[in-house]
Amino acid sequence: MPAEKESTTPHSHVPYGAEGSGFYSDNTIGCYNVIQASIPIVMDAINSMNLDTGRTFTIADYGTADGGTSMPMLYQVIKFLRAKYGDALPIHVAYEDQPVNDFKSLFLRLQGLLPMPENNSYFKDFANTYVTACGTSFYAQSYPPNFVDLGFSATAMHWLQKKPCNLTDALHHTSAGVPQEKQLFAAQAALDWEQNLMHRAKELAPGGHLVIVNFCVDEKGRYLGNTDKKQSMFERMTSLWRKLVQEGTITQEEFVNTTFINYYRSVEEVSAPFKDESSPVRKAGLSLVSVETKVTECPYWARWMREGGDAKVHAKRFIPTTRTWSNHTFLSGLSDSRSAAEKAAIVDKFFGMYEAEVAAAPADHGMGYVHTFIHIKKDN
Amino acid sequence: MPAEKESTTPHSHVPYGAEGSGFYSDNTIGCYNVIQASIPIVMDAINSMNLDTGRTFTIADYGTADGGTSMPMLYQVIKFLRAKYGDALPIHVAYEDQPVNDFKSLFLRLQGLLPMPENNSYFKDFANTYVTACGTSFYAQSYPPNFVDLGFSATAMHWLQKKPCNLTDALHHTSAGVPQEKQLFAAQAALDWEQNLMHRAKELAPGGHLVIVNFCVDEKGRYLGNTDKKQSMFERMTSLWRKLVQEGTITQEEFVNTTFINYYRSVEEVSAPFKDESSPVRKAGLSLVSVETKVTECPYWARWMREGGDAKVHAKRFIPTTRTWSNHTFLSGLSDSRSAAEKAAIVDKFFGMYEAEVAAAPADHGMGYVHTFIHIKKDN
């Protein structure tokens, strides 16, 4: 078995919601906003390419989940390409995620057979467009060589190929205190970033571009749910999960096992593989065009501040935005000696506690997004 | 909305079995055999192409269902290509079916995360291979222009884009008696075949080949389940379904509504679009290399004749091979005033009656396959 095909582990969230329901996108309004903020970079990338209408222009969306969050961006990009190059340019959107991903919803939405919230299907609206799906992890080479003209990935590549270790005193590396554990996470993140880039280097056509929007710790130490609010999301999660240990609902071992297998790379960490001309990534033809960080306000928090209302209703609306991507991690931390129902009840209880905290002080809680916006180019 | 994207209707079977279970393949051993019989033609096609290892070789499998039946053929083809061209040739297998198709099983099987009956995964065994899925009907252009080097389709393109009319005195066009209805079916089949070919002509790269293995009525009037056995499958289905009308279980209207939306094209009908140099299909660059018919024995019947045993056990094994692809048609013929449970019970009863007939005279029943093996080429 070729080495690059061995990994299939959770580099992406397991969406919390039923197959075909399109649950993920409906609960992650903020992700739309983040992707909207990437449009200027995507447009820069496209404008710097000289497209030939005799050749298909292929856009790959890595870690797409149900494809909902990138839909408005893709619509705008394709509309622009149609205006500039006319109908003659074939446009192929190649969606990538894990093999168990809900590609069915994606195909149905694009074909107009499932409702598409707040946006239209470029596939229905523009002739000469094509859509495919790929269930091969981006920690392998997902596509054939030179297949991709524009690679895109939003809020997906922070997931690591594997858990380097448990975090004994925290759930997430950003709040980890044990130096050795922090180092193992940083090392895994560095390795994964380089491997990821090496695979993309092969898939990108000469002159192709890659726009990656990814969770980070920014220059001011901000990261997801830890921006300018009084409360920090991971700190609250850690504290409440520990409370369940103290009251005897879960064990200390389960607390330790509950570890987010992801990493929020800093600008320095993102830039590292590009610094040295003789690095594998540079030798593979990739260079870093730009990287910047940006905070995207939590839309739930903003709505509360704007509209106010019933704090309990707000909390019920807010919690799912923290739960879609984290639910699986909490479940997987629990002992397999517990039944599935028991596990679910514990995680329900946990999120209920979090919900009560949010309801008690809505203005103090938010899940603001902090991203690096990364623009990479492959040599001609 | 571009015209070619309007159709999404049942051109393919709706598999009878749970998502992710790989049910379809396990119950259609005969389909494996049919595809195995296509290998010499596929090899001829490949040997006539001069492949360039600097360019990805793309194989499209149209109407693939869960991909199980074409797996051994693809393994053999890729093994051959590896032997001839080495690891340097990138090989991309692009699977096509309806948007609701079970691509999840397919990805999981290829990655070795679900058992793969009786064969290995070429994706795991051979480096530099890639897999994607497409949920765009083959009655539209599924892929970008010049995307496909070798198109393949087995036992899928007999499904029509839409039902031209109900068959008032039959379930299937092969036993229809009303000339006008037969004509409408033939006309729809001719239109669909031409449209299908026109789409493939665009997708095929110059010099590309297309191998289509499709249900037919052969020179001797044989067709699926109507070969050399005493009983003919569609005749038995029609008779038993009519019996349900006579005993008052279903209505005459439901009988009329129960119509297989497919057509078994003869060699003449397959060849028609290629005859005239000025035809759209010829002008699009396609020509017919060869077309031949072949009967593939019913493996269940053959096993019974070889091994004998308990006739009831045999009948229970045999019925699913007729049911996987027909179950949906029987359900869809029933009135929507019935509950889903009521519909299911009626169809269960129907197949129970069929099973009893088979158990009473196993040697008289078989679902022998009768196919055209079609080899088409696109100009260089």
PDB file of N, CA, C and O in Angstrom, chain B residues 217-275:
ATOM      1  N   VAL B 217     -32.400  -6.859 -26.691  1.00  0.00           N
ATOM      2  CA  VAL B 217     -33.117  -7.997 -27.258  1.00  0.00           C
ATOM      3  C   VAL B 217     -32.221  -8.490 -28.393  1.00  0.00           C
ATOM      4  O   VAL B 217     -31.868  -7.704 -29.279  1.00  0.00           O
ATOM      5  N   ASP B 218     -31.800  -9.747 -28.322  1.00  0.00           N
ATOM      6  CA  ASP B 218     -30.809 -10.191 -29.306  1.00  0.00           C
ATOM      7  C   ASP B 218     -31.459 -10.721 -30.588  1.00  0.00           C
ATOM      8  O   ASP B 218     -32.686 -10.692 -30.739  1.00  0.00           O
ATOM      9  N   GLU B 219     -30.612 -11.194 -31.495  1.00  0.00           N
ATOM     10  CA  GLU B 219     -31.064 -11.639 -32.813  1.00  0.00           C
ATOM     11  C   GLU B 219     -32.085 -12.770 -32.710  1.00  0.00           C
ATOM     12  O   GLU B 219     -32.911 -12.963 -33.610  1.00  0.00           O
ATOM     13  N   LYS B 220     -32.023 -13.521 -31.636  1.00  0.00           N
ATOM     14  CA  LYS B 220     -32.949 -14.639 -31.457  1.00  0.00           C
ATOM     15  C   LYS B 220     -34.128 -14.261 -30.569  1.00  0.00           C
ATOM     16  O   LYS B 220     -34.853 -15.132 -30.076  1.00  0.00           O
ATOM     17  N   GLY B 221     -34.293 -12.963 -30.307  1.00  0.00           N
ATOM     18  CA  GLY B 221     -35.422 -12.522 -29.489  1.00  0.00           C
ATOM     19  C   GLY B 221     -35.233 -12.770 -28.000  1.00  0.00           C
ATOM     20  O   GLY B 221     -36.158 -12.653 -27.200  1.00  0.00           O
ATOM     21  N   ARG B 222     -34.011 -13.103 -27.599  1.00  0.00           N
ATOM     22  CA  ARG B 222     -33.757 -13.333 -26.170  1.00  0.00           C
ATOM     23  C   ARG B 222     -33.505 -12.011 -25.450  1.00  0.00           C
ATOM     24  O   ARG B 222     -33.012 -11.051 -26.051  1.00  0.00           O
ATOM     25  N   TYR B 223     -33.840 -11.969 -24.188  1.00  0.00           N
ATOM     26  CA  TYR B 223     -33.554 -10.802 -23.353  1.00  0.00           C
ATOM     27  C   TYR B 223     -33.558 -11.237 -21.893  1.00  0.00           C
ATOM     28  O   TYR B 223     -33.836 -12.422 -21.602  1.00  0.00           O
ATOM     29  N   LEU B 224     -33.303 -10.323 -20.997  1.00  0.00           N
ATOM     30  CA  LEU B 224     -33.151 -10.638 -19.573  1.00  0.00           C
ATOM     31  C   LEU B 224     -34.260 -11.566 -19.058  1.00  0.00           C
ATOM     32  O   LEU B 224     -35.442 -11.241 -19.132  1.00  0.00           O
ATOM     33  N   GLY B 225     -33.866 -12.699 -18.524  1.00  0.00           N
ATOM     34  CA  GLY B 225     -34.834 -13.625 -17.944  1.00  0.00           C
ATOM     35  C   GLY B 225     -35.669 -14.352 -18.980  1.00  0.00           C
ATOM     36  O   GLY B 225     -36.624 -15.045 -18.634  1.00  0.00           O
ATOM     37  N   ASN B 226     -35.339 -14.182 -20.246  1.00  0.00           N
ATOM     38  CA  ASN B 226     -36.083 -14.827 -21.339  1.00  0.00           C
ATOM     39  C   ASN B 226     -35.060 -15.404 -22.311  1.00  0.00           C
ATOM     40  O   ASN B 226     -34.829 -14.861 -23.387  1.00  0.00           O
ATOM     41  N   THR B 227     -34.430 -16.502 -21.883  1.00  0.00           N
ATOM     42  CA  THR B 227     -33.406 -17.111 -22.732  1.00  0.00           C
ATOM     43  C   THR B 227     -33.849 -18.517 -23.119  1.00  0.00           C
ATOM     44  O   THR B 227     -34.695 -18.660 -24.011  1.00  0.00           O
ATOM     45  N   ASP B 228     -33.349 -19.530 -22.436  1.00  0.00           N
ATOM     46  CA  ASP B 228     -33.687 -20.897 -22.829  1.00  0.00           C
ATOM     47  C   ASP B 228     -34.458 -21.641 -21.740  1.00  0.00           C
ATOM     48  O   ASP B 228     -34.590 -22.855 -21.789  1.00  0.00           O
ATOM     49  N   LYS B 229     -34.938 -20.893 -20.744  1.00  0.00           N
ATOM     50  CA  LYS B 229     -35.684 -21.558 -19.671  1.00  0.00           C
ATOM     51  C   LYS B 229     -37.163 -21.675 -20.072  1.00  0.00           C
ATOM     52  O   LYS B 229     -37.634 -20.950 -20.940  1.00  0.00           O
ATOM     53  N   LYS B 230     -37.862 -22.536 -19.374  1.00  0.00           N
ATOM     54  CA  LYS B 230     -39.289 -22.727 -19.674  1.00  0.00           C
ATOM     55  C   LYS B 230     -40.060 -21.440 -19.389  1.00  0.00           C
ATOM     56  O   LYS B 230     -40.971 -21.052 -20.131  1.00  0.00           O
ATOM     57  N   GLN B 231     -39.696 -20.760 -18.296  1.00  0.00           N
ATOM     58  CA  GLN B 231     -40.406 -19.549 -17.893  1.00  0.00           C
ATOM     59  C   GLN B 231     -39.623 -18.302 -18.282  1.00  0.00           C
ATOM     60  O   GLN B 231     -38.397 -18.314 -18.299  1.00  0.00           O
ATOM     61  N   SER B 232     -40.386 -17.248 -18.573  1.00  0.00           N
ATOM     62  CA  SER B 232     -39.791 -15.958 -18.901  1.00  0.00           C
ATOM     63  C   SER B 232     -40.080 -14.990 -17.748  1.00  0.00           C
ATOM     64  O   SER B 232     -41.226 -14.867 -17.295  1.00  0.00           O
ATOM     65  N   MET B 233     -39.046 -14.336 -17.262  1.00  0.00           N
ATOM     66  CA  MET B 233     -39.182 -13.532 -16.048  1.00  0.00           C
ATOM     67  C   MET B 233     -40.263 -12.455 -16.131  1.00  0.00           C
ATOM     68  O   MET B 233     -41.129 -12.360 -15.263  1.00  0.00           O
ATOM     69  N   PHE B 234     -40.204 -11.620 -17.154  1.00  0.00           N
ATOM     70  CA  PHE B 234     -41.189 -10.531 -17.236  1.00  0.00           C
ATOM     71  C   PHE B 234     -42.604 -11.070 -17.425  1.00  0.00           C
ATOM     72  O   PHE B 234     -43.571 -10.485 -16.953  1.00  0.00           O
ATOM     73  N   GLU B 235     -42.701 -12.202 -18.112  1.00  0.00           N
ATOM     74  CA  GLU B 235     -44.013 -12.819 -18.309  1.00  0.00           C
ATOM     75  C   GLU B 235     -44.565 -13.258 -16.946  1.00  0.00           C
ATOM     76  O   GLU B 235     -45.719 -13.029 -16.630  1.00  0.00           O
ATOM     77  N   ARG B 236     -43.680 -13.852 -16.132  1.00  0.00           N
ATOM     78  CA  ARG B 236     -44.123 -14.291 -14.793  1.00  0.00           C
ATOM     79  C   ARG B 236     -44.470 -13.084 -13.922  1.00  0.00           C
ATOM     80  O   ARG B 236     -45.466 -13.085 -13.196  1.00  0.00           O
ATOM     81  N   MET B 237     -43.651 -12.052 -13.963  1.00  0.00           N
ATOM     82  CA  MET B 237     -43.925 -10.854 -13.164  1.00  0.00           C
ATOM     83  C   MET B 237     -45.269 -10.251 -13.561  1.00  0.00           C
ATOM     84  O   MET B 237     -46.085  -9.897 -12.708  1.00  0.00           O
ATOM     85  N   THR B 238     -45.493 -10.155 -14.869  1.00  0.00           N
ATOM     86  CA  THR B 238     -46.739  -9.565 -15.370  1.00  0.00           C
ATOM     87  C   THR B 238     -47.933 -10.389 -14.904  1.00  0.00           C
ATOM     88  O   THR B 238     -48.938  -9.851 -14.420  1.00  0.00           O
ATOM     89  N   SER B 239     -47.796 -11.701 -15.051  1.00  0.00           N
ATOM     90  CA  SER B 239     -48.888 -12.597 -14.702  1.00  0.00           C
ATOM     91  C   SER B 239     -49.225 -12.506 -13.205  1.00  0.00           C
ATOM     92  O   SER B 239     -50.394 -12.450 -12.817  1.00  0.00           O
ATOM     93  N   LEU B 240     -48.200 -12.471 -12.369  1.00  0.00           N
ATOM     94  CA  LEU B 240     -48.438 -12.425 -10.920  1.00  0.00           C
ATOM     95  C   LEU B 240     -48.974 -11.063 -10.483  1.00  0.00           C
ATOM     96  O   LEU B 240     -49.820 -10.968  -9.581  1.00  0.00           O
ATOM     97  N   TRP B 241     -48.487 -10.020 -11.115  1.00  0.00           N
ATOM     98  CA  TRP B 241     -48.971  -8.668 -10.775  1.00  0.00           C
ATOM     99  C   TRP B 241     -50.432  -8.531 -11.189  1.00  0.00           C
ATOM    100  O   TRP B 241     -51.229  -7.930 -10.479  1.00  0.00           O
ATOM    101  N   ARG B 242     -50.779  -9.168 -12.322  1.00  0.00           N
ATOM    102  CA  ARG B 242     -52.170  -9.148 -12.792  1.00  0.00           C
ATOM    103  C   ARG B 242     -53.056  -9.958 -11.838  1.00  0.00           C
ATOM    104  O   ARG B 242     -54.209  -9.603 -11.597  1.00  0.00           O
ATOM    105  N   LYS B 243     -52.492 -11.035 -11.315  1.00  0.00           N
ATOM    106  CA  LYS B 243     -53.222 -11.859 -10.355  1.00  0.00           C
ATOM    107  C   LYS B 243     -53.626 -11.020  -9.135  1.00  0.00           C
ATOM    108  O   LYS B 243     -54.721 -11.188  -8.584  1.00  0.00           O
ATOM    109  N   LEU B 244     -52.735 -10.113  -8.743  1.00  0.00           N
ATOM    110  CA  LEU B 244     -53.048  -9.224  -7.613  1.00  0.00           C
ATOM    111  C   LEU B 244     -54.191  -8.272  -7.953  1.00  0.00           C
ATOM    112  O   LEU B 244     -54.932  -7.849  -7.067  1.00  0.00           O
ATOM    113  N   VAL B 245     -54.325  -7.939  -9.236  1.00  0.00           N
ATOM    114  CA  VAL B 245     -55.497  -7.149  -9.668  1.00  0.00           C
ATOM    115  C   VAL B 245     -56.748  -8.006  -9.540  1.00  0.00           C
ATOM    116  O   VAL B 245     -57.758  -7.603  -8.938  1.00  0.00           O
ATOM    117  N   GLN B 246     -56.647  -9.225 -10.091  1.00  0.00           N
ATOM    118  CA  GLN B 246     -57.824 -10.122 -10.107  1.00  0.00           C
ATOM    119  C   GLN B 246     -58.333 -10.434  -8.707  1.00  0.00           C
ATOM    120  O   GLN B 246     -59.533 -10.486  -8.474  1.00  0.00           O
ATOM    121  N   GLU B 247     -57.426 -10.593  -7.765  1.00  0.00           N
ATOM    122  CA  GLU B 247     -57.874 -10.912  -6.396  1.00  0.00           C
ATOM    123  C   GLU B 247     -58.195  -9.649  -5.598  1.00  0.00           C
ATOM    124  O   GLU B 247     -58.543  -9.727  -4.420  1.00  0.00           O
ATOM    125  N   GLY B 248     -58.039  -8.480  -6.215  1.00  0.00           N
ATOM    126  CA  GLY B 248     -58.444  -7.225  -5.557  1.00  0.00           C
ATOM    127  C   GLY B 248     -57.391  -6.585  -4.667  1.00  0.00           C
ATOM    128  O   GLY B 248     -57.670  -5.622  -3.967  1.00  0.00           O
ATOM    129  N   THR B 249     -56.168  -7.108  -4.687  1.00  0.00           N
ATOM    130  CA  THR B 249     -55.103  -6.523  -3.847  1.00  0.00           C
ATOM    131  C   THR B 249     -54.641  -5.175  -4.394  1.00  0.00           C
ATOM    132  O   THR B 249     -54.391  -4.233  -3.656  1.00  0.00           O
ATOM    133  N   ILE B 250     -54.500  -5.106  -5.716  1.00  0.00           N
ATOM    134  CA  ILE B 250     -54.160  -3.820  -6.344  1.00  0.00           C
ATOM    135  C   ILE B 250     -55.212  -3.509  -7.412  1.00  0.00           C
ATOM    136  O   ILE B 250     -55.994  -4.390  -7.791  1.00  0.00           O
ATOM    137  N   THR B 251     -55.214  -2.260  -7.858  1.00  0.00           N
ATOM    138  CA  THR B 251     -56.221  -1.864  -8.856  1.00  0.00           C
ATOM    139  C   THR B 251     -55.647  -2.009 -10.267  1.00  0.00           C
ATOM    140  O   THR B 251     -54.435  -2.084 -10.460  1.00  0.00           O
ATOM    141  N   GLN B 252     -56.562  -2.011 -11.227  1.00  0.00           N
ATOM    142  CA  GLN B 252     -56.150  -2.057 -12.631  1.00  0.00           C
ATOM    143  C   GLN B 252     -55.297  -0.831 -12.965  1.00  0.00           C
ATOM    144  O   GLN B 252     -54.321  -0.910 -13.709  1.00  0.00           O
ATOM    145  N   GLU B 253     -55.667   0.314 -12.366  1.00  0.00           N
ATOM    146  CA  GLU B 253     -54.904   1.539 -12.603  1.00  0.00           C
ATOM    147  C   GLU B 253     -53.457   1.378 -12.104  1.00  0.00           C
ATOM    148  O   GLU B 253     -52.515   1.853 -12.730  1.00  0.00           O
ATOM    149  N   GLU B 254     -53.313   0.718 -10.974  1.00  0.00           N
ATOM    150  CA  GLU B 254     -51.966   0.486 -10.441  1.00  0.00           C
ATOM    151  C   GLU B 254     -51.166  -0.457 -11.343  1.00  0.00           C
ATOM    152  O   GLU B 254     -49.965  -0.267 -11.550  1.00  0.00           O
ATOM    153  N   PHE B 255     -51.868  -1.447 -11.882  1.00  0.00           N
ATOM    154  CA  PHE B 255     -51.196  -2.340 -12.832  1.00  0.00           C
ATOM    155  C   PHE B 255     -50.655  -1.531 -14.006  1.00  0.00           C
ATOM    156  O   PHE B 255     -49.493  -1.682 -14.411  1.00  0.00           O
ATOM    157  N   VAL B 256     -51.508  -0.662 -14.545  1.00  0.00           N
ATOM    158  CA  VAL B 256     -51.115   0.149 -15.713  1.00  0.00           C
ATOM    159  C   VAL B 256     -49.949   1.077 -15.361  1.00  0.00           C
ATOM    160  O   VAL B 256     -49.015   1.263 -16.144  1.00  0.00           O
ATOM    161  N   ASN B 257     -50.006   1.652 -14.149  1.00  0.00           N
ATOM    162  CA  ASN B 257     -48.940   2.564 -13.716  1.00  0.00           C
ATOM    163  C   ASN B 257     -47.591   1.867 -13.517  1.00  0.00           C
ATOM    164  O   ASN B 257     -46.549   2.514 -13.519  1.00  0.00           O
ATOM    165  N   THR B 258     -47.642   0.575 -13.275  1.00  0.00           N
ATOM    166  CA  THR B 258     -46.394  -0.160 -13.035  1.00  0.00           C
ATOM    167  C   THR B 258     -45.732  -0.451 -14.378  1.00  0.00           C
ATOM    168  O   THR B 258     -46.136  -1.351 -15.115  1.00  0.00           O
ATOM    169  N   THR B 259     -44.751   0.348 -14.696  1.00  0.00           N
ATOM    170  CA  THR B 259     -44.115   0.263 -16.017  1.00  0.00           C
ATOM    171  C   THR B 259     -42.615   0.479 -15.845  1.00  0.00           C
ATOM    172  O   THR B 259     -42.203   1.497 -15.290  1.00  0.00           O
ATOM    173  N   PHE B 260     -41.843  -0.478 -16.281  1.00  0.00           N
ATOM    174  CA  PHE B 260     -40.376  -0.310 -16.226  1.00  0.00           C
ATOM    175  C   PHE B 260     -39.936   0.772 -17.212  1.00  0.00           C
ATOM    176  O   PHE B 260     -40.224   0.675 -18.400  1.00  0.00           O
ATOM    177  N   ILE B 261     -39.247   1.766 -16.667  1.00  0.00           N
ATOM    178  CA  ILE B 261     -38.822   2.884 -17.517  1.00  0.00           C
ATOM    179  C   ILE B 261     -37.472   2.543 -18.132  1.00  0.00           C
ATOM    180  O   ILE B 261     -36.460   3.209 -17.906  1.00  0.00           O
ATOM    181  N   ASN B 262     -37.445   1.445 -18.866  1.00  0.00           N
ATOM    182  CA  ASN B 262     -36.196   1.113 -19.549  1.00  0.00           C
ATOM    183  C   ASN B 262     -36.480   0.427 -20.879  1.00  0.00           C
ATOM    184  O   ASN B 262     -37.634   0.106 -21.203  1.00  0.00           O
ATOM    185  N   TYR B 263     -35.458   0.220 -21.632  1.00  0.00           N
ATOM    186  CA  TYR B 263     -35.614  -0.301 -22.989  1.00  0.00           C
ATOM    187  C   TYR B 263     -34.391  -1.118 -23.357  1.00  0.00           C
ATOM    188  O   TYR B 263     -33.255  -0.686 -23.120  1.00  0.00           O
ATOM    189  N   TYR B 264     -34.646  -2.302 -23.921  1.00  0.00           N
ATOM    190  CA  TYR B 264     -33.552  -3.186 -24.327  1.00  0.00           C
ATOM    191  C   TYR B 264     -33.327  -3.017 -25.825  1.00  0.00           C
ATOM    192  O   TYR B 264     -34.002  -3.635 -26.638  1.00  0.00           O
ATOM    193  N   ARG B 265     -32.355  -2.179 -26.176  1.00  0.00           N
ATOM    194  CA  ARG B 265     -32.124  -1.873 -27.596  1.00  0.00           C
ATOM    195  C   ARG B 265     -31.512  -3.061 -28.341  1.00  0.00           C
ATOM    196  O   ARG B 265     -30.590  -3.707 -27.837  1.00  0.00           O
ATOM    197  N   SER B 266     -31.986  -3.266 -29.550  1.00  0.00           N
ATOM    198  CA  SER B 266     -31.420  -4.305 -30.418  1.00  0.00           C
ATOM    199  C   SER B 266     -30.106  -3.810 -31.013  1.00  0.00           C
ATOM    200  O   SER B 266     -29.780  -2.617 -30.918  1.00  0.00           O
ATOM    201  N   VAL B 267     -29.372  -4.706 -31.651  1.00  0.00           N
ATOM    202  CA  VAL B 267     -28.130  -4.323 -32.340  1.00  0.00           C
ATOM    203  C   VAL B 267     -28.419  -3.232 -33.362  1.00  0.00           C
ATOM    204  O   VAL B 267     -27.654  -2.264 -33.500  1.00  0.00           O
ATOM    205  N   GLU B 268     -29.546  -3.338 -34.063  1.00  0.00           N
ATOM    206  CA  GLU B 268     -29.901  -2.343 -35.082  1.00  0.00           C
ATOM    207  C   GLU B 268     -30.124  -0.982 -34.410  1.00  0.00           C
ATOM    208  O   GLU B 268     -29.691   0.051 -34.919  1.00  0.00           O
ATOM    209  N   GLU B 269     -30.822  -1.001 -33.303  1.00  0.00           N
ATOM    210  CA  GLU B 269     -31.107   0.266 -32.617  1.00  0.00           C
ATOM    211  C   GLU B 269     -29.832   0.892 -32.044  1.00  0.00           C
ATOM    212  O   GLU B 269     -29.663   2.109 -32.056  1.00  0.00           O
ATOM    213  N   VAL B 270     -28.930   0.047 -31.553  1.00  0.00           N
ATOM    214  CA  VAL B 270     -27.650   0.549 -31.051  1.00  0.00           C
ATOM    215  C   VAL B 270     -26.845   1.162 -32.197  1.00  0.00           C
ATOM    216  O   VAL B 270     -26.204   2.207 -32.048  1.00  0.00           O
ATOM    217  N   SER B 271     -26.911   0.520 -33.359  1.00  0.00           N
ATOM    218  CA  SER B 271     -26.068   0.926 -34.494  1.00  0.00           C
ATOM    219  C   SER B 271     -26.609   2.132 -35.244  1.00  0.00           C
ATOM    220  O   SER B 271     -25.852   2.828 -35.937  1.00  0.00           O
ATOM    221  N   ALA B 272     -27.913   2.366 -35.127  1.00  0.00           N
ATOM    222  CA  ALA B 272     -28.589   3.371 -35.967  1.00  0.00           C
ATOM    223  C   ALA B 272     -27.882   4.736 -36.023  1.00  0.00           C
ATOM    224  O   ALA B 272     -27.667   5.265 -37.119  1.00  0.00           O
ATOM    225  N   PRO B 273     -27.494   5.311 -34.872  1.00  0.00           N
ATOM    226  CA  PRO B 273     -26.930   6.672 -34.945  1.00  0.00           C
ATOM    227  C   PRO B 273     -25.571   6.737 -35.647  1.00  0.00           C
ATOM    228  O   PRO B 273     -25.087   7.830 -35.937  1.00  0.00           O
ATOM    229  N   PHE B 274     -24.971   5.553 -35.910  1.00  0.00           N
ATOM    230  CA  PHE B 274     -23.629   5.534 -36.510  1.00  0.00           C
ATOM    231  C   PHE B 274     -23.669   5.292 -38.012  1.00  0.00           C
ATOM    232  O   PHE B 274     -22.647   5.382 -38.689  1.00  0.00           O
ATOM    233  N   LYS B 275     -24.842   4.940 -38.534  1.00  0.00           N
ATOM    234  CA  LYS B 275     -24.939   4.480 -39.927  1.00  0.00           C
ATOM    235  C   LYS B 275     -24.616   5.575 -40.919  1.00  0.00           C
ATOM    236  O   LYS B 275     -23.937   5.353 -41.908  1.00  0.00           O
TER     237      LYS B 275
END
